[in-house]
Amino acid sequence: MSEPFATMFVFAGNNGSGKSTIRNLIVKRDFTIETILADSWVKIIDSYLQNKNADQE
């Protein structure tokens, strides 16, 4: 019996380059998928750093 395995797909590119289109095609094949949006992480990290700097002043 084979062990289950995980596969990670990473798509990077400019706006409008087709990243979401490829993601949607993968979802249609019944894969469970988690999406991490880099723009969201940039906002979270930026907010954290601003709060950290404000606390140090």
Coordinates of N, CA, C and O in Angstrom, one line a residue:
M1 N 0.8 -1.2 0.0 CA 0.0 0.0 0.0 C 0.9 1.2 0.0 O 1.8 1.4 0.8
S2 N 0.6 2.2 -0.9 CA 1.5 3.4 -1.0 C 1.0 4.4 0.0 O -0.1 4.5 0.4
E3 N 2.0 5.2 0.5 CA 1.8 6.2 1.4 C 1.2 7.4 0.7 O 1.6 7.7 -0.4
P4 N 0.3 8.2 1.4 CA -0.2 9.4 0.7 C 0.9 10.4 0.6 O 1.9 10.4 1.4
F5 N 0.9 11.3 -0.3 CA 1.9 12.3 -0.5 C 1.3 13.6 -0.8 O 0.1 13.7 -1.2
A6 N 2.0 14.7 -0.5 CA 1.5 16.0 -0.8 C 2.4 16.6 -1.9 O 3.5 16.3 -2.1
T7 N 1.7 17.5 -2.7 CA 2.4 18.2 -3.8 C 2.1 19.7 -3.6 O 1.0 20.1 -3.2
M8 N 3.1 20.5 -3.7 CA 3.0 21.9 -3.6 C 3.2 22.6 -5.0 O 4.3 22.3 -5.6
F9 N 2.3 23.4 -5.4 CA 2.5 24.1 -6.6 C 2.7 25.6 -6.2 O 2.1 26.1 -5.3
V10 N 3.7 26.2 -6.8 CA 4.0 27.6 -6.6 C 3.9 28.3 -7.9 O 4.6 28.0 -8.8
F11 N 3.1 29.3 -7.9 CA 2.9 30.1 -9.1 C 3.3 31.6 -8.8 O 2.8 32.1 -7.8
A12 N 4.2 32.1 -9.6 CA 4.6 33.5 -9.4 C 4.6 34.2 -10.7 O 4.9 33.6 -11.7
G13 N 4.3 35.5 -10.7 CA 4.3 36.2 -11.9 C 3.7 37.6 -11.8 O 3.1 37.9 -10.7
N14 N 3.7 38.3 -12.8 CA 3.1 39.7 -12.8 C 1.6 39.6 -12.7 O 1.0 38.6 -13.1
N15 N 1.0 40.7 -12.4 CA -0.5 40.8 -12.5 C -0.9 40.5 -13.9 O -0.3 40.9 -14.9
G16 N -2.0 39.6 -14.0 CA -2.5 39.3 -15.3 C -1.8 38.2 -16.0 O -2.0 38.0 -17.2
S17 N -0.8 37.6 -15.4 CA 0.0 36.6 -16.1 C -0.7 35.2 -16.1 O -0.1 34.3 -16.7
G18 N -1.8 35.0 -15.4 CA -2.5 33.7 -15.5 C -2.4 32.8 -14.2 O -2.8 31.7 -14.3
K19 N -1.9 33.3 -13.1 CA -1.7 32.5 -11.9 C -3.0 32.0 -11.4 O -3.2 30.8 -11.1
S20 N -4.0 32.9 -11.4 CA -5.3 32.5 -10.9 C -6.0 31.5 -11.8 O -6.7 30.6 -11.4
T21 N -5.8 31.7 -13.1 CA -6.4 30.8 -14.1 C -5.9 29.4 -13.9 O -6.6 28.4 -13.9
I22 N -4.6 29.3 -13.7 CA -4.0 27.9 -13.5 C -4.5 27.3 -12.2 O -4.8 26.2 -12.2
R23 N -4.6 28.1 -11.2 CA -5.1 27.7 -9.9 C -6.5 27.1 -10.1 O -6.9 26.0 -9.6
N24 N -7.3 27.9 -10.8 CA -8.7 27.4 -11.0 C -8.8 26.1 -11.8 O -9.7 25.3 -11.6
L25 N -7.9 25.9 -12.7 CA -7.9 24.7 -13.5 C -7.5 23.5 -12.6 O -8.0 22.4 -12.7
I26 N -6.6 23.7 -11.7 CA -6.2 22.7 -10.7 C -7.4 22.3 -9.8 O -7.6 21.2 -9.5
V27 N -8.1 23.3 -9.3 CA -9.2 23.1 -8.4 C -10.3 22.3 -9.1 O -10.9 21.4 -8.5
K28 N -10.5 22.5 -10.4 CA -11.5 21.7 -11.2 C -11.1 20.2 -11.2 O -12.0 19.4 -11.5
R29 N -9.9 19.9 -11.0 CA -9.5 18.5 -11.0 C -9.6 17.8 -9.6 O -9.1 16.8 -9.3
D30 N -10.4 18.5 -8.7 CA -10.7 18.0 -7.4 C -9.5 17.9 -6.4 O -9.5 17.0 -5.6
F31 N -8.6 18.8 -6.6 CA -7.5 18.9 -5.6 C -8.0 19.7 -4.5 O -8.7 20.7 -4.7
T32 N -7.5 19.4 -3.3 CA -7.7 20.3 -2.2 C -6.6 21.3 -2.3 O -5.4 21.0 -2.4
I33 N -7.0 22.6 -2.2 CA -5.9 23.6 -2.4 C -6.0 24.7 -1.4 O -7.1 25.1 -1.0
E34 N -4.9 25.2 -1.0 CA -4.8 26.3 -0.1 C -4.1 27.4 -0.9 O -3.1 27.2 -1.5
T35 N -4.6 28.6 -0.8 CA -4.1 29.7 -1.6 C -3.5 30.7 -0.6 O -4.1 31.1 0.4
I36 N -2.2 31.1 -0.8 CA -1.6 32.1 0.0 C -1.3 33.3 -1.0 O -0.6 33.1 -2.0
L37 N -1.9 34.4 -0.6 CA -1.7 35.6 -1.5 C -0.6 36.4 -0.9 O -0.6 36.9 0.2
A38 N 0.4 36.6 -1.7 CA 1.6 37.4 -1.3 C 1.2 38.8 -0.9 O 1.8 39.3 0.1
D39 N 0.3 39.4 -1.6 CA -0.1 40.8 -1.2 C -0.6 40.9 0.2 O -0.4 41.8 0.9
S40 N -1.4 39.9 0.6 CA -1.9 39.8 1.9 C -0.8 39.7 3.0 O -0.9 40.4 4.0
W41 N 0.1 38.9 2.7 CA 1.3 38.8 3.7 C 2.1 40.0 3.8 O 2.5 40.4 4.8
V42 N 2.3 40.7 2.7 CA 3.0 42.0 2.7 C 2.3 43.0 3.6 O 2.9 43.7 4.4
K43 N 1.0 43.1 3.5 CA 0.2 44.0 4.3 C 0.3 43.6 5.8 O 0.5 44.5 6.7
I44 N 0.3 42.3 6.1 CA 0.4 41.9 7.5 C 1.7 42.2 8.1 O 1.9 42.7 9.2
I45 N 2.8 41.9 7.3 CA 4.1 42.1 7.8 C 4.4 43.6 7.9 O 5.0 44.1 8.9
D46 N 3.9 44.4 7.0 CA 4.1 45.8 7.0 C 3.4 46.4 8.3 O 4.0 47.2 9.0
S47 N 2.2 46.0 8.5 CA 1.5 46.4 9.7 C 2.2 46.1 11.0 O 2.4 46.9 11.9
Y48 N 2.7 44.8 11.1 CA 3.5 44.4 12.2 C 4.7 45.3 12.4 O 5.0 45.7 13.6
L49 N 5.5 45.5 11.4 CA 6.7 46.3 11.5 C 6.4 47.7 11.9 O 7.1 48.3 12.7
Q50 N 5.3 48.3 11.4 CA 4.9 49.7 11.8 C 4.6 49.7 13.3 O 5.0 50.6 14.0
N51 N 3.8 48.7 13.8 CA 3.4 48.7 15.2 C 4.7 48.5 16.0 O 4.8 49.1 17.1
K52 N 5.6 47.6 15.6 CA 6.8 47.4 16.4 C 7.6 48.6 16.5 O 8.2 48.9 17.5
N53 N 7.8 49.3 15.4 CA 8.5 50.6 15.4 C 7.9 51.6 16.2 O 8.5 52.4 16.9
A54 N 6.6 51.7 16.2 CA 5.8 52.7 17.0 C 6.0 52.4 18.5 O 6.1 53.3 19.3
D55 N 6.1 51.1 18.9 CA 6.3 50.7 20.3 C 7.7 51.1 20.8 O 7.9 51.3 21.9
Q56 N 8.6 51.1 19.9 CA 10.0 51.4 20.3 C 10.3 52.9 20.4 O 11.3 53.3 20.9
E57 N 9.4 53.7 19.9 CA 9.7 55.2 19.9 C 9.2 55.7 21.3 O 8.5 55.3 22.0

